[in-house]
């Protein structure tokens, strides 16, 4: 079966990491639940707890991290928790509580994050016929910690973290770096990811053979959005795409 999948047209598959190969969103939800439990045990007013967590998540979503400013990502995110506590409670919180919130959130997320046995086996089979590349956006420390936590580096011929480079997806430069480092051509590759604005747009910018959108929630394509060549609910559904492209 796997030999049948070997494609003359596609020799390399570029994968995104978060919410493509691993359920980062799910791990994040569990991490927030743990912080809620911590705050509850510290006798923080129950009506404040959800608001504190929502404020942290909003800050995380709109985060702009610049390592040249001299702060670590840990310091930036501890400060998100500090501000969330401060804004909700109307007073300056104990800095130790902001630290505890961050440690609980970060450590839980990394502990829960996993490459499922099914996805790991699938990647191990794919790498017999395809050169697999991992291309993930995000700051250097956070993304390498995730890669280490899920023990996936050995499955890929090349691992590229956006924070290690001048530009991240969807910029053409980071794709060019991947192609040159892996010794592949854009037309030999497919790009697989959950983000229309970074993975799919980036794949189109880089002129890969095809783009594959991982749409686990079966969302409809937003109006005015870039259009992927293929849409599947999980990476485990890639076989059909690869057969079609062979």
XYZ file of C-alpha atoms in Angstrom:
246
model
C 0.000 0.000 0.000
C 2.727 2.468 0.956
C 4.637 1.816 -2.259
C 1.453 2.637 -4.155
C 1.442 5.979 -2.383
C 4.925 6.842 -3.522
C 4.435 9.741 -5.838
C 6.474 10.819 -8.812
C 5.104 14.307 -8.346
C 5.436 14.733 -4.586
C 8.627 13.785 -2.794
C 8.378 16.014 0.282
C 5.685 16.990 2.789
C 5.976 20.146 4.898
C 3.976 19.960 8.117
C 2.905 22.672 10.505
C 3.039 21.641 14.192
C 0.364 23.320 16.348
C -3.196 22.068 15.765
C -1.943 20.136 12.750
C 0.174 17.348 14.260
C -0.540 18.066 17.936
C -3.664 19.406 19.669
C -2.178 22.576 21.130
C -5.622 24.150 21.572
C -6.852 21.146 23.586
C -3.713 21.146 25.744
C -4.233 24.871 26.321
C -7.803 24.324 27.544
C -6.626 21.746 30.097
C -3.827 24.098 31.209
C -6.361 26.885 31.832
C -8.527 24.495 33.882
C -5.480 23.778 36.071
C -4.887 27.506 36.604
C -8.559 27.898 37.596
C -8.047 25.152 40.198
C -4.906 26.900 41.471
C -6.661 30.275 41.792
C -9.565 28.608 43.557
C -7.170 27.008 46.058
C -5.612 30.445 46.651
C -9.098 31.774 47.569
C -9.319 34.126 44.606
C -12.926 35.289 44.250
C -14.751 32.753 42.095
C -16.398 35.420 39.933
C -12.904 36.746 39.083
C -11.271 33.457 38.085
C -12.753 33.061 34.589
C -12.175 36.721 33.829
C -8.501 36.445 34.820
C -8.028 33.465 32.487
C -9.899 35.119 29.599
C -7.754 38.223 29.947
C -4.575 36.124 29.881
C -5.745 34.302 26.738
C -6.546 37.604 25.000
C -3.062 38.903 25.816
C -1.535 35.654 24.546
C -3.521 35.914 21.301
C -2.374 39.503 20.645
C 1.166 38.959 21.917
C 4.051 40.515 20.020
C 7.352 39.127 21.218
C 10.628 40.730 20.250
C 13.695 39.009 21.783
C 15.798 42.104 21.031
C 13.864 43.954 23.770
C 15.838 41.926 26.314
C 12.989 39.978 27.930
C 12.453 36.230 27.716
C 9.155 34.760 26.543
C 8.679 33.464 30.108
C 8.968 36.999 31.530
C 6.540 38.368 28.933
C 3.945 35.691 29.721
C 4.332 35.986 33.500
C 3.544 39.677 32.962
C 0.370 38.715 31.015
C -0.817 36.850 34.138
C 0.223 39.751 36.395
C -1.797 42.216 34.302
C -4.783 39.861 34.091
C -4.833 39.557 37.890
C -4.325 43.316 38.333
C -7.059 44.310 35.852
C -9.602 41.899 37.312
C -8.946 42.505 41.004
C -8.224 46.241 40.756
C -5.119 45.971 42.959
C -1.476 45.024 42.458
C -1.286 41.230 42.840
C 1.429 39.241 44.549
C 4.066 38.657 41.826
C 4.482 35.101 43.171
C 0.862 34.356 42.205
C 1.472 35.508 38.611
C 4.548 33.248 38.548
C 2.535 30.289 39.860
C -0.228 30.851 37.269
C 2.337 30.893 34.477
C 4.249 27.839 35.714
C 1.008 25.867 36.077
C -0.221 26.909 32.630
C 3.078 26.285 30.850
C 3.963 22.998 32.537
C 0.468 21.536 32.172
C 0.339 22.466 28.503
C 3.702 20.798 27.811
C 2.778 17.685 29.824
C -0.552 17.237 28.028
C 0.768 18.008 24.544
C 1.346 14.775 22.669
C 1.838 13.247 19.263
C -0.814 10.526 19.315
C 0.366 6.971 18.572
C -1.733 7.045 15.364
C -0.097 10.227 14.081
C 3.378 9.009 15.080
C 2.870 5.693 13.227
C 1.490 7.528 10.198
C 4.528 9.832 10.040
C 6.860 6.848 10.431
C 5.198 5.193 7.428
C 5.210 8.392 5.367
C 8.925 8.982 5.916
C 9.682 5.685 4.143
C 8.554 7.311 0.879
C 8.649 11.072 1.496
C 11.066 13.587 2.932
C 9.204 15.106 5.889
C 9.850 18.699 6.985
C 8.473 20.491 10.049
C 7.897 24.246 9.695
C 6.382 25.967 12.720
C 5.796 29.623 13.563
C 6.434 30.948 17.043
C 9.257 32.098 19.249
C 12.331 29.897 19.489
C 12.062 28.801 23.129
C 8.335 27.996 23.127
C 8.384 25.967 19.910
C 11.538 23.973 20.731
C 10.080 23.160 24.150
C 6.993 21.741 22.420
C 9.077 19.779 19.897
C 11.106 18.319 22.759
C 7.971 17.561 24.820
C 6.340 15.540 22.021
C 9.642 13.917 20.960
C 9.031 14.353 17.237
C 12.298 15.834 15.931
C 13.635 12.451 14.762
C 10.682 11.976 12.394
C 11.737 14.889 10.187
C 14.605 15.473 7.772
C 14.478 19.152 8.727
C 12.892 21.133 11.578
C 12.514 24.897 11.113
C 11.182 27.213 13.844
C 10.032 30.641 12.705
C 11.547 32.443 15.685
C 15.014 31.336 14.571
C 14.640 33.252 11.284
C 14.103 36.860 10.166
C 10.597 36.102 8.831
C 7.945 33.486 9.622
C 5.166 31.885 7.558
C 3.627 33.043 5.221
C 6.841 34.851 4.149
C 8.518 33.322 1.122
C 11.993 33.559 2.713
C 11.375 30.869 5.346
C 9.998 28.471 2.714
C 13.018 29.155 0.509
C 15.240 28.311 3.492
C 13.363 24.990 3.872
C 13.662 24.084 0.188
C 17.371 24.909 0.049
C 18.237 23.186 3.347
C 16.303 20.033 2.470
C 17.420 19.978 -1.162
C 13.884 19.946 -2.570
C 11.996 22.048 -5.107
C 8.689 23.804 -4.359
C 6.913 21.730 -7.012
C 8.016 18.529 -5.213
C 6.365 19.592 -1.936
C 2.948 19.853 -0.388
C 2.240 22.144 2.594
C -0.031 20.766 5.321
C -1.391 23.019 8.079
C -4.411 24.343 9.978
C -3.881 28.068 9.348
C -5.241 29.583 6.152
C -3.308 32.833 6.715
C 0.118 31.300 7.422
C 0.275 27.689 6.182
C -1.976 27.825 3.132
C -1.110 31.401 2.112
C 2.565 30.595 2.710
C 2.391 27.465 0.567
C 0.749 29.442 -2.231
C 3.383 32.210 -1.946
C 6.093 29.549 -2.161
C 4.425 27.849 -5.168
C 4.345 24.387 -3.654
C 2.700 21.576 -5.627
C -0.418 21.653 -3.417
C -1.722 23.046 -0.126
C -3.701 20.921 2.348
C -5.847 22.620 4.981
C -6.386 20.675 8.216
C -9.930 21.669 9.161
C -10.616 19.612 12.290
C -13.716 21.615 13.243
C -15.249 21.326 9.752
C -15.472 25.128 9.550
C -16.646 26.705 6.327
C -14.031 28.681 4.411
C -14.229 32.322 5.583
C -15.330 34.847 2.966
C -12.394 36.393 1.133
C -10.045 33.729 2.460
C -7.299 32.066 0.479
C -8.468 28.738 -0.994
C -6.544 25.537 -0.230
C -6.153 22.867 -2.911
C -7.390 20.192 -0.498
C -9.227 20.170 2.814
C -9.132 17.225 5.242
C -10.220 16.894 8.892
C -6.938 15.315 10.060
C -3.402 14.555 8.881
C -4.491 10.904 9.028
C -6.607 11.635 5.926
C -3.583 12.608 3.801
C -3.443 9.255 1.966
C -6.231 10.220 -0.431
C -4.549 13.518 -1.275
C -1.210 11.811 -1.921
C -2.858 9.189 -4.132
C -4.583 11.920 -6.124
C -1.289 13.756 -6.626
C 0.645 10.657 -7.716
